PDB file of C-alpha atoms and ligand atoms in Angstrom:
ATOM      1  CA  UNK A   1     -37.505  29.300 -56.198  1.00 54.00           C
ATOM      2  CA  UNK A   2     -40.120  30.194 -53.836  1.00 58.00           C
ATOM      3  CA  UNK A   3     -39.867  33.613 -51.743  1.00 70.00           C
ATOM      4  CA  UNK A   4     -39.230  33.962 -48.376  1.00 91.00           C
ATOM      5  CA  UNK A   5     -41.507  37.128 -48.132  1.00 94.00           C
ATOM      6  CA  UNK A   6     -45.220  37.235 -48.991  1.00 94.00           C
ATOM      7  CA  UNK A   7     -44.517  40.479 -51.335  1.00 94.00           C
ATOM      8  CA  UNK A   8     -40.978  41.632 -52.349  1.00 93.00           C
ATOM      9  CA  UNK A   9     -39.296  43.603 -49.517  1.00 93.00           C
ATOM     10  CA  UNK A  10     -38.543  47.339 -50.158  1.00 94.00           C
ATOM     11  CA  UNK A  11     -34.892  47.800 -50.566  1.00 95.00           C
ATOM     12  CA  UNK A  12     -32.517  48.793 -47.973  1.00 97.00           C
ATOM     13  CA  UNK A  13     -32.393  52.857 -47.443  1.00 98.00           C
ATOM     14  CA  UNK A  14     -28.109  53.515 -47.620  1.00 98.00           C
ATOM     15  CA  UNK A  15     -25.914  56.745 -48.355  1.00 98.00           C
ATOM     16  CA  UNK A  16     -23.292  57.049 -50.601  1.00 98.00           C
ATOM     17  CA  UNK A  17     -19.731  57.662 -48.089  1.00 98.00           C
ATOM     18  CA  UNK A  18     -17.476  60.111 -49.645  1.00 98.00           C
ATOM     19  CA  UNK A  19     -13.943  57.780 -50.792  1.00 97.00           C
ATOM     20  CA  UNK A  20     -15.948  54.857 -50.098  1.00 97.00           C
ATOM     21  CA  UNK A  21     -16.632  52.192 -53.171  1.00 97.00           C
ATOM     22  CA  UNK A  22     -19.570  50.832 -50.017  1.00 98.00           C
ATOM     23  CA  UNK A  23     -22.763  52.121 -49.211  1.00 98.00           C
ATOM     24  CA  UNK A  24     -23.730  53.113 -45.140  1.00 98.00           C
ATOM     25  CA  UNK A  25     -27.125  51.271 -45.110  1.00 98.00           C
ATOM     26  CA  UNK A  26     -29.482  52.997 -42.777  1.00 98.00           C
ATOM     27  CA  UNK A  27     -31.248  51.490 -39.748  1.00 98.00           C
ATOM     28  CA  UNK A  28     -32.977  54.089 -37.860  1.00 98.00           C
ATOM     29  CA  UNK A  29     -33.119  58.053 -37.722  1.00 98.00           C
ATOM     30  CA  UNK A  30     -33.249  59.881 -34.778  1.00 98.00           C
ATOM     31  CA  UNK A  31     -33.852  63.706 -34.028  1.00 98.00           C
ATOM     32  CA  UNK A  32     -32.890  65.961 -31.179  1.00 97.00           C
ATOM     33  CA  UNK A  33     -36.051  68.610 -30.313  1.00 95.00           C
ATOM     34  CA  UNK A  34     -34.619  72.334 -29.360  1.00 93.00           C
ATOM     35  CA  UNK A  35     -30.434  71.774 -29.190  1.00 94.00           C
ATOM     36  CA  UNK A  36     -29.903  75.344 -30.185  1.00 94.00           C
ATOM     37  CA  UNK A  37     -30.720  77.980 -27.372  1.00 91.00           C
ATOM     38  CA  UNK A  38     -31.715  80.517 -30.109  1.00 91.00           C
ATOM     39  CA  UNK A  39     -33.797  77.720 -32.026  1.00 91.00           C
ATOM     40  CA  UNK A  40     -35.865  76.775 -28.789  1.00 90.00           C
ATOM     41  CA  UNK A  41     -36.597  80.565 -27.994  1.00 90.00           C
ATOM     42  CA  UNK A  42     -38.243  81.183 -31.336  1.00 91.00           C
ATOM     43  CA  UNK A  43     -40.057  78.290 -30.892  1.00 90.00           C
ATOM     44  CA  UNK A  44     -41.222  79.592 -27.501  1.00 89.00           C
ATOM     45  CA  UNK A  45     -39.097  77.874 -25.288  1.00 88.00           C
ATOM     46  CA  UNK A  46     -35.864  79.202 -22.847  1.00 77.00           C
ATOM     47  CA  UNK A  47     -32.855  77.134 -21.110  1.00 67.00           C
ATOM     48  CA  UNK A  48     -31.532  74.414 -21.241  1.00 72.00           C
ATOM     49  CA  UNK A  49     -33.676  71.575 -20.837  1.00 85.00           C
ATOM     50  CA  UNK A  50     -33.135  67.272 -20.909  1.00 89.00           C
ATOM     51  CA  UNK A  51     -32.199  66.443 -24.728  1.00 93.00           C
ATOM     52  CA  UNK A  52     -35.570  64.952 -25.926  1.00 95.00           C
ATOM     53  CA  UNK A  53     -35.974  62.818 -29.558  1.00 98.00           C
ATOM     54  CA  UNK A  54     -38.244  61.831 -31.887  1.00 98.00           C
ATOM     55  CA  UNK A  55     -37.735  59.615 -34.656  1.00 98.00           C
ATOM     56  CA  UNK A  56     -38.365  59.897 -38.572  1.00 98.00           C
ATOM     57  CA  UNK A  57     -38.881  56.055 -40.524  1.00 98.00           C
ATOM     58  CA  UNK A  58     -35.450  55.374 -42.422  1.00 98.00           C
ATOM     59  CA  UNK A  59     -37.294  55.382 -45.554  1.00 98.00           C
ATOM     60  CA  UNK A  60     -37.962  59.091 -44.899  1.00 98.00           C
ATOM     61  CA  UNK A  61     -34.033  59.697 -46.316  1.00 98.00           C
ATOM     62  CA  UNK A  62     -33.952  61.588 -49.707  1.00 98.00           C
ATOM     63  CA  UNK A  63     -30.486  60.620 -50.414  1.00 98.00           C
ATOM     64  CA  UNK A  64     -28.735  63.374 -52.086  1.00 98.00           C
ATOM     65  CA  UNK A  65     -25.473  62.679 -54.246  1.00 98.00           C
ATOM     66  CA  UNK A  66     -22.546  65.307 -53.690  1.00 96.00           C
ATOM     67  CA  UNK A  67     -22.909  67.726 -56.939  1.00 96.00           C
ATOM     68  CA  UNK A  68     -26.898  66.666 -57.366  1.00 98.00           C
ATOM     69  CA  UNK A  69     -29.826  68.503 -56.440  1.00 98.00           C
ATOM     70  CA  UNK A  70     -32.291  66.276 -55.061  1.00 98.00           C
ATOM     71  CA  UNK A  71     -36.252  66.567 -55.217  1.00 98.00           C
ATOM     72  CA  UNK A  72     -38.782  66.064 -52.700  1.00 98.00           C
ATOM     73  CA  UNK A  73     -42.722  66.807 -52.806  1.00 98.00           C
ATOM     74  CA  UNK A  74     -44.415  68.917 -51.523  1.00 98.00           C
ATOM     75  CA  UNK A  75     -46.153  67.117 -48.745  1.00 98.00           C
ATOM     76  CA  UNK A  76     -49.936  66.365 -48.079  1.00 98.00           C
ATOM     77  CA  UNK A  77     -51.976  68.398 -45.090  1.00 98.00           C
ATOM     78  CA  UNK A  78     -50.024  70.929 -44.199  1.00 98.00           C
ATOM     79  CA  UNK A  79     -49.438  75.072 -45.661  1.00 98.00           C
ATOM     80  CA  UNK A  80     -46.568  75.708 -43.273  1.00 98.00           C
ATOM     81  CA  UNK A  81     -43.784  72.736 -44.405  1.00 98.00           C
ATOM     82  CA  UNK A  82     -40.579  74.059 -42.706  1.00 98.00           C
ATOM     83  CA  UNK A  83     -36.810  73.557 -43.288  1.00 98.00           C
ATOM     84  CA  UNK A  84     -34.600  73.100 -39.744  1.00 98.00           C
ATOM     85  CA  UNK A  85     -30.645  72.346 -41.561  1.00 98.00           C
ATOM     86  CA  UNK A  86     -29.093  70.185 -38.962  1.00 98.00           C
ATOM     87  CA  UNK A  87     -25.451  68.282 -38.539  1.00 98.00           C
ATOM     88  CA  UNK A  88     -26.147  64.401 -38.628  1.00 98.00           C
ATOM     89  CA  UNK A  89     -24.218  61.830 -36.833  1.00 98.00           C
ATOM     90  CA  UNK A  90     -24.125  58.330 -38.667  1.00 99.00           C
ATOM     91  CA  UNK A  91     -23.598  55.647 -36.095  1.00 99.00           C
ATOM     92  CA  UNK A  92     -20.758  53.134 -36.475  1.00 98.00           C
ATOM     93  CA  UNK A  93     -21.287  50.578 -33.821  1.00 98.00           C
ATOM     94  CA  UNK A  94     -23.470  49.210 -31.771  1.00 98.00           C
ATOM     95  CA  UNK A  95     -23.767  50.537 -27.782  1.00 98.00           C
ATOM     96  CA  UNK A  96     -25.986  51.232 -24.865  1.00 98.00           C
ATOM     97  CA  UNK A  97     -25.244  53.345 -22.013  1.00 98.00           C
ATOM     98  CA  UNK A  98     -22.882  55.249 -23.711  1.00 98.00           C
ATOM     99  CA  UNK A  99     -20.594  58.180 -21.640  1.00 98.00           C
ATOM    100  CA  UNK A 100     -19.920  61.151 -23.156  1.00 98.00           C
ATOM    101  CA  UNK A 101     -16.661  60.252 -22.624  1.00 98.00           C
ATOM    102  CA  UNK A 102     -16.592  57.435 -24.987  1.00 98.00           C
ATOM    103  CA  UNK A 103     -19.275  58.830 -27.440  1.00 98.00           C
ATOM    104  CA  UNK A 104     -17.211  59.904 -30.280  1.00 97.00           C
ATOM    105  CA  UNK A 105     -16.007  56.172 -31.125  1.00 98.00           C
ATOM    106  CA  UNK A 106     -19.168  55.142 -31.554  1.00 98.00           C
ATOM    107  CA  UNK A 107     -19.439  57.656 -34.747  1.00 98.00           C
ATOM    108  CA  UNK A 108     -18.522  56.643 -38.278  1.00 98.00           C
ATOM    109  CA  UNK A 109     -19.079  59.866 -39.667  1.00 98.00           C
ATOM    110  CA  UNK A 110     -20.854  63.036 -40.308  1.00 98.00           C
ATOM    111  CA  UNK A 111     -23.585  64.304 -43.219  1.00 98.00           C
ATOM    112  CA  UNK A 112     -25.769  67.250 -43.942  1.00 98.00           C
ATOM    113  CA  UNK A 113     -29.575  66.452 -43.271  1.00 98.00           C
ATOM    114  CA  UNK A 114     -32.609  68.651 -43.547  1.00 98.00           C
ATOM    115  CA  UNK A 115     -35.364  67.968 -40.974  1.00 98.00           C
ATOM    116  CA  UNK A 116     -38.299  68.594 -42.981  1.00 98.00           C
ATOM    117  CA  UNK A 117     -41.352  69.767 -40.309  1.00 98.00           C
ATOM    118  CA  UNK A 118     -45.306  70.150 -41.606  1.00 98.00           C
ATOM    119  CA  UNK A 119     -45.295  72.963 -38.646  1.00 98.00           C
ATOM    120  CA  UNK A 120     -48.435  73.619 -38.369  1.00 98.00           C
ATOM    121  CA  UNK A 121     -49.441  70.096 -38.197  1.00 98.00           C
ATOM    122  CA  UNK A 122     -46.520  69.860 -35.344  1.00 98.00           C
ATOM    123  CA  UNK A 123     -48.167  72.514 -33.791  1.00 97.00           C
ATOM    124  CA  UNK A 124     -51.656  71.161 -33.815  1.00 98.00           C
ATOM    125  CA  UNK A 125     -50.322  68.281 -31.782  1.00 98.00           C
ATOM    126  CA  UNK A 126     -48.380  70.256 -29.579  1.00 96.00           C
ATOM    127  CA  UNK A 127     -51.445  71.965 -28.333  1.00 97.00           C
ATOM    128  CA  UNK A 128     -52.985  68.548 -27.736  1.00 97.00           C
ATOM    129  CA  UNK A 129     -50.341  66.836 -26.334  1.00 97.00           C
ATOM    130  CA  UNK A 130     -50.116  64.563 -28.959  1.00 97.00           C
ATOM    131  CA  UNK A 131     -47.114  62.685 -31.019  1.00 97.00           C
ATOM    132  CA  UNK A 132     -45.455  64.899 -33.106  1.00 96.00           C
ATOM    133  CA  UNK A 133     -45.437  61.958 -35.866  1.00 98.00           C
ATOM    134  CA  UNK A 134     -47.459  63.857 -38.645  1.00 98.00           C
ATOM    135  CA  UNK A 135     -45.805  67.274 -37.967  1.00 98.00           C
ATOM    136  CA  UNK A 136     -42.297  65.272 -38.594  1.00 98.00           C
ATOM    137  CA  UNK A 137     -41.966  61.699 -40.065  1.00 98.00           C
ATOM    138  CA  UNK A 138     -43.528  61.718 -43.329  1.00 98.00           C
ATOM    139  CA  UNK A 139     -42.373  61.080 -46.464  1.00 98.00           C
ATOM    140  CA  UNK A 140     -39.239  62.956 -47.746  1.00 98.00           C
ATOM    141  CA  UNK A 141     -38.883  64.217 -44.736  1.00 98.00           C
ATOM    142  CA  UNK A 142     -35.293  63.730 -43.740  1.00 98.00           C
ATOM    143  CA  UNK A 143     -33.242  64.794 -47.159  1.00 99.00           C
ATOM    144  CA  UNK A 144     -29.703  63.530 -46.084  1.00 98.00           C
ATOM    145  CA  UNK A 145     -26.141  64.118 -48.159  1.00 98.00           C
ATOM    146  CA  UNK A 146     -23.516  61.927 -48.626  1.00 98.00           C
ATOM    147  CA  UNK A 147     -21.346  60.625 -45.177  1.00 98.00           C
ATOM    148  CA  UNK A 148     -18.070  61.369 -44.649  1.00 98.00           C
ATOM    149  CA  UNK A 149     -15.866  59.083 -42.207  1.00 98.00           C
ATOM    150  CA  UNK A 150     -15.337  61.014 -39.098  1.00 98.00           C
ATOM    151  CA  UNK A 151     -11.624  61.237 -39.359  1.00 97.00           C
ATOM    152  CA  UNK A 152     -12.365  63.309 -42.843  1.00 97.00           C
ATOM    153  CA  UNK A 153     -14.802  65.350 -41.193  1.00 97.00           C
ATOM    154  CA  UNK A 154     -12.324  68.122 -39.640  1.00 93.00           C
ATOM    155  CA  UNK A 155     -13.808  69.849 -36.737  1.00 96.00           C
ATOM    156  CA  UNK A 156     -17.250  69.714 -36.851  1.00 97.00           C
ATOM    157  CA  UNK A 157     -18.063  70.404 -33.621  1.00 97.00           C
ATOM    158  CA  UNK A 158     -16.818  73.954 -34.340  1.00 97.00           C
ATOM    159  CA  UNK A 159     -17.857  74.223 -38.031  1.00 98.00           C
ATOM    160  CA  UNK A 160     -20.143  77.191 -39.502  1.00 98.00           C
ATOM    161  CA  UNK A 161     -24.139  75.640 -40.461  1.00 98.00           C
ATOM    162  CA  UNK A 162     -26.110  77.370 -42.951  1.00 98.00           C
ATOM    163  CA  UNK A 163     -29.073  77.201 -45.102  1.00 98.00           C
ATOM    164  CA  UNK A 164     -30.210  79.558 -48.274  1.00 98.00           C
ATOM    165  CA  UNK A 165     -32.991  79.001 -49.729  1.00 98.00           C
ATOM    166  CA  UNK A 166     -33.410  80.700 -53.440  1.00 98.00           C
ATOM    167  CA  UNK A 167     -29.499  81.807 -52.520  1.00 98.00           C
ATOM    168  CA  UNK A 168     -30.518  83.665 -49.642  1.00 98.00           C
ATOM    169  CA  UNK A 169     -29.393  83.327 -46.163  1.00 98.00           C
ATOM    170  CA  UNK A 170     -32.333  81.837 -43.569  1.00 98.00           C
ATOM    171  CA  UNK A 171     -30.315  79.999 -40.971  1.00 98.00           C
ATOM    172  CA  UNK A 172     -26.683  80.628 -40.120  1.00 98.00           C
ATOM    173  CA  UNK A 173     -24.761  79.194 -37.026  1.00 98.00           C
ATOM    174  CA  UNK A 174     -21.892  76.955 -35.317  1.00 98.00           C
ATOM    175  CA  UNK A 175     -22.511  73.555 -34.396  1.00 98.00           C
ATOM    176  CA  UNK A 176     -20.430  74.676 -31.504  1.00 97.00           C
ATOM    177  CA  UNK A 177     -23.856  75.933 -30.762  1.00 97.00           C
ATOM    178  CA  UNK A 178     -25.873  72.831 -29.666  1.00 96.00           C
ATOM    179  CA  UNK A 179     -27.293  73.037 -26.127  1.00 95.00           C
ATOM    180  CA  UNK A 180     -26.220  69.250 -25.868  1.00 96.00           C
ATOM    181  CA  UNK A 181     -23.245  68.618 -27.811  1.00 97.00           C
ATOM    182  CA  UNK A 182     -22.596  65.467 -29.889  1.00 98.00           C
ATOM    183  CA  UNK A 183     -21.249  63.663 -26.918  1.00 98.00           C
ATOM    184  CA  UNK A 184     -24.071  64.305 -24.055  1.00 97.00           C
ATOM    185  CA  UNK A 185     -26.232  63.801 -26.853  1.00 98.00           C
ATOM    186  CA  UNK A 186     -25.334  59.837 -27.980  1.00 98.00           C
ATOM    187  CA  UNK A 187     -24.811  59.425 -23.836  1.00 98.00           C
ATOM    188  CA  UNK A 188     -28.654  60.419 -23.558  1.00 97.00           C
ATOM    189  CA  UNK A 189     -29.698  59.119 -26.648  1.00 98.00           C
ATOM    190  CA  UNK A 190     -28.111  55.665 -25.711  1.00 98.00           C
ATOM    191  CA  UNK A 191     -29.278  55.363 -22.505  1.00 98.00           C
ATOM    192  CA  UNK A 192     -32.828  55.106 -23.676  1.00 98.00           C
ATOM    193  CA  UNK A 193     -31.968  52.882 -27.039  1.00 98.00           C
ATOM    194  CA  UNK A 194     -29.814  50.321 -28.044  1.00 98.00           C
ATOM    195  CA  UNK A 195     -27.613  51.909 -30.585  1.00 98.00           C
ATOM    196  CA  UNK A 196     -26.859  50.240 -34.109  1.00 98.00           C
ATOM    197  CA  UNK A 197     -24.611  50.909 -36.302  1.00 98.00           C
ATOM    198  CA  UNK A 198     -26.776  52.040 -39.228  1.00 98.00           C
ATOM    199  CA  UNK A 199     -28.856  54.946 -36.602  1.00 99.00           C
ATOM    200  CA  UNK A 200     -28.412  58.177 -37.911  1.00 99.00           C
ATOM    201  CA  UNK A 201     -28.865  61.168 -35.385  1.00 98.00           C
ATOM    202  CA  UNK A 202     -29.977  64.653 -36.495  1.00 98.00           C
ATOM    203  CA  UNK A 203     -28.333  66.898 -34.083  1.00 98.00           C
ATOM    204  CA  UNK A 204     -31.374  69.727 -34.246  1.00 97.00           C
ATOM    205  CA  UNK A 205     -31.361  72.997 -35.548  1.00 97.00           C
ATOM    206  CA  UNK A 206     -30.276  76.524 -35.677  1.00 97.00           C
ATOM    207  CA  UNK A 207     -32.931  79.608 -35.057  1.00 97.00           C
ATOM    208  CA  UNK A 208     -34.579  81.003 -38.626  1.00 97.00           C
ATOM    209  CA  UNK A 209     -36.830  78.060 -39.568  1.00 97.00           C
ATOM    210  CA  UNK A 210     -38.871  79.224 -41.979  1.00 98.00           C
ATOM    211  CA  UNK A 211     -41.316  77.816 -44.958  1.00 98.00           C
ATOM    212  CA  UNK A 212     -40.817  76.772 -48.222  1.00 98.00           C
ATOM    213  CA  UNK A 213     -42.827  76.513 -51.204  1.00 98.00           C
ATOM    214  CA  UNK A 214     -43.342  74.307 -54.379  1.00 98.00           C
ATOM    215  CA  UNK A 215     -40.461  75.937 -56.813  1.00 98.00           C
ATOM    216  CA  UNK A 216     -37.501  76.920 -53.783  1.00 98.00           C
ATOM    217  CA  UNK A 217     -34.278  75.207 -53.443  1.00 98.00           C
ATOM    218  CA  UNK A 218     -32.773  74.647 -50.277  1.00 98.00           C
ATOM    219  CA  UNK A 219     -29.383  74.821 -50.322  1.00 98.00           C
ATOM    220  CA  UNK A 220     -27.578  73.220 -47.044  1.00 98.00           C
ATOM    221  CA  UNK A 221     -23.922  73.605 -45.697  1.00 98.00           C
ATOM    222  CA  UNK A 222     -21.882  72.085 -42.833  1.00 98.00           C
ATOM    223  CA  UNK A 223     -18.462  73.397 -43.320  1.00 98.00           C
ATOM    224  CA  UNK A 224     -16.437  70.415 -44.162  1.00 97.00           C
ATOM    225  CA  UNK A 225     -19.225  68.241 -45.404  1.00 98.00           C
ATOM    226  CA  UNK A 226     -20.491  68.516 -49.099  1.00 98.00           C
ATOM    227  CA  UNK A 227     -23.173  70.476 -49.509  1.00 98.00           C
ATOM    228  CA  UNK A 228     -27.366  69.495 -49.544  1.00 98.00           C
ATOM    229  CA  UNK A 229     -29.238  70.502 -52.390  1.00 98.00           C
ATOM    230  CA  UNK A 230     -32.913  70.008 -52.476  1.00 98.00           C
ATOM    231  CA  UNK A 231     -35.128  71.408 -54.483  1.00 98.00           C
ATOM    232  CA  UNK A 232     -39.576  71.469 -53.315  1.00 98.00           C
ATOM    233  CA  UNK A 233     -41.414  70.348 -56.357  1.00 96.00           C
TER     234      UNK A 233
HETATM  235 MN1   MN B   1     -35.027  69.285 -36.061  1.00 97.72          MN
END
């Protein structure tokens, strides 16, 4: 039978859902820049400012089963690869011009994701007022754990965020935290995309990015999510 494709299609990015036989197949990812106030001020900014995004390619997931550690390279270019732990939102339906109001129904659940940054490349651009793309959507980038359904999830607007790397402590928060909260942030982020179900949103980071090198493992924690475990080959 002949092909519909002139080479075989890559197969469709998904992550496993916790008491779910069914896979949540991923369509895009999206990032929030500087939603923690202590975050943006070590990264030389202050106040709060309009949410602003930046995507990562879906195939940038390193899906992570709950109990695994997962692997990811150490990436080309840069000597200053940073980890920034974040709360993702997985989108369950499609909407545009969202209210905060009416945000949460749009979510199907919650995971753990690491927003890998090459920092220095980020940096370089920054300077030159150019796309962040190299600094942020390459491969491995966006190491993601498994989903659980939002009405599994507990509070998570209020729950503790953390990251250790080798078992020690380099970012620890509350989601309650985020400049623009889960709501305000799918109202913003749907007024300037079509949402799908399938978009997953990394909600931004805490203060105490930091590197990593080839050999650390980064372990991640939402409370009431299972935990992230990546190790940097
Ligand atoms: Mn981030």
């Amino acid at each position: 039978m002949a092909s519909e494709y002139v080479f075989t299609p890559p197969p469709m990015v998904s992550i496993p859902v916790v008491g779910e036989a069914a896979r949540y197949p991923v369509h895009r990812i999206y990032c929030v820049g500087r939603n923690y106030e202590e975050h943006a001020k070590e990264m030389g900014f202050t106040g709060r400012e309009p949410p602003f995004f930046f995507l990562k390619p879906a195939d940038a997931a390193v899906v992570v089963n709950e109990g695994e550690t997962g692997t990811i390279a150490y990436p080309s270019l840069t000597r200053n690869l940073h980890h920034e732990i974040e709360l993702v939102v997985a989108i369950g339906k499609a909407g545009t011009n969202i209210k905060a109001a009416d945000a949460l129904q749009y979510i199907y659940g919650y995971a753990v994701g690491l927003d890998m940054t090459r920092r220095d490349l980020q940096n370089d651009m920054k300077k030159q007022g150019r796309p962040w793309c190299i600094g942020k959507a390459f491969e491995q980038s966006a190491p993601i754990g498994p989903i659980v359904p939002a009405a599994k999830a507990g509070d998570v607007a209020n729950a503790e965020i953390s990251l250790q790397v080798n078992g020690i402590d380099r970012q620890r928060s509350t989601v309650s935290k985020l400049i623009w909260n889960i709501a305000e942030t799918i109202e913003h982020l749907s007024a300037a995309w079509e949402l799908q179900p399938g978009d997953l949103i990394f909600t931004g980071t805490p203060e105490g990015v930091a590197a990593v090198v080839a050999g650390d493992t980064l372990v991640g924690k939402v409370a009431g999510l299972p935990t992230l475990s990546v190790k940097v080959a």
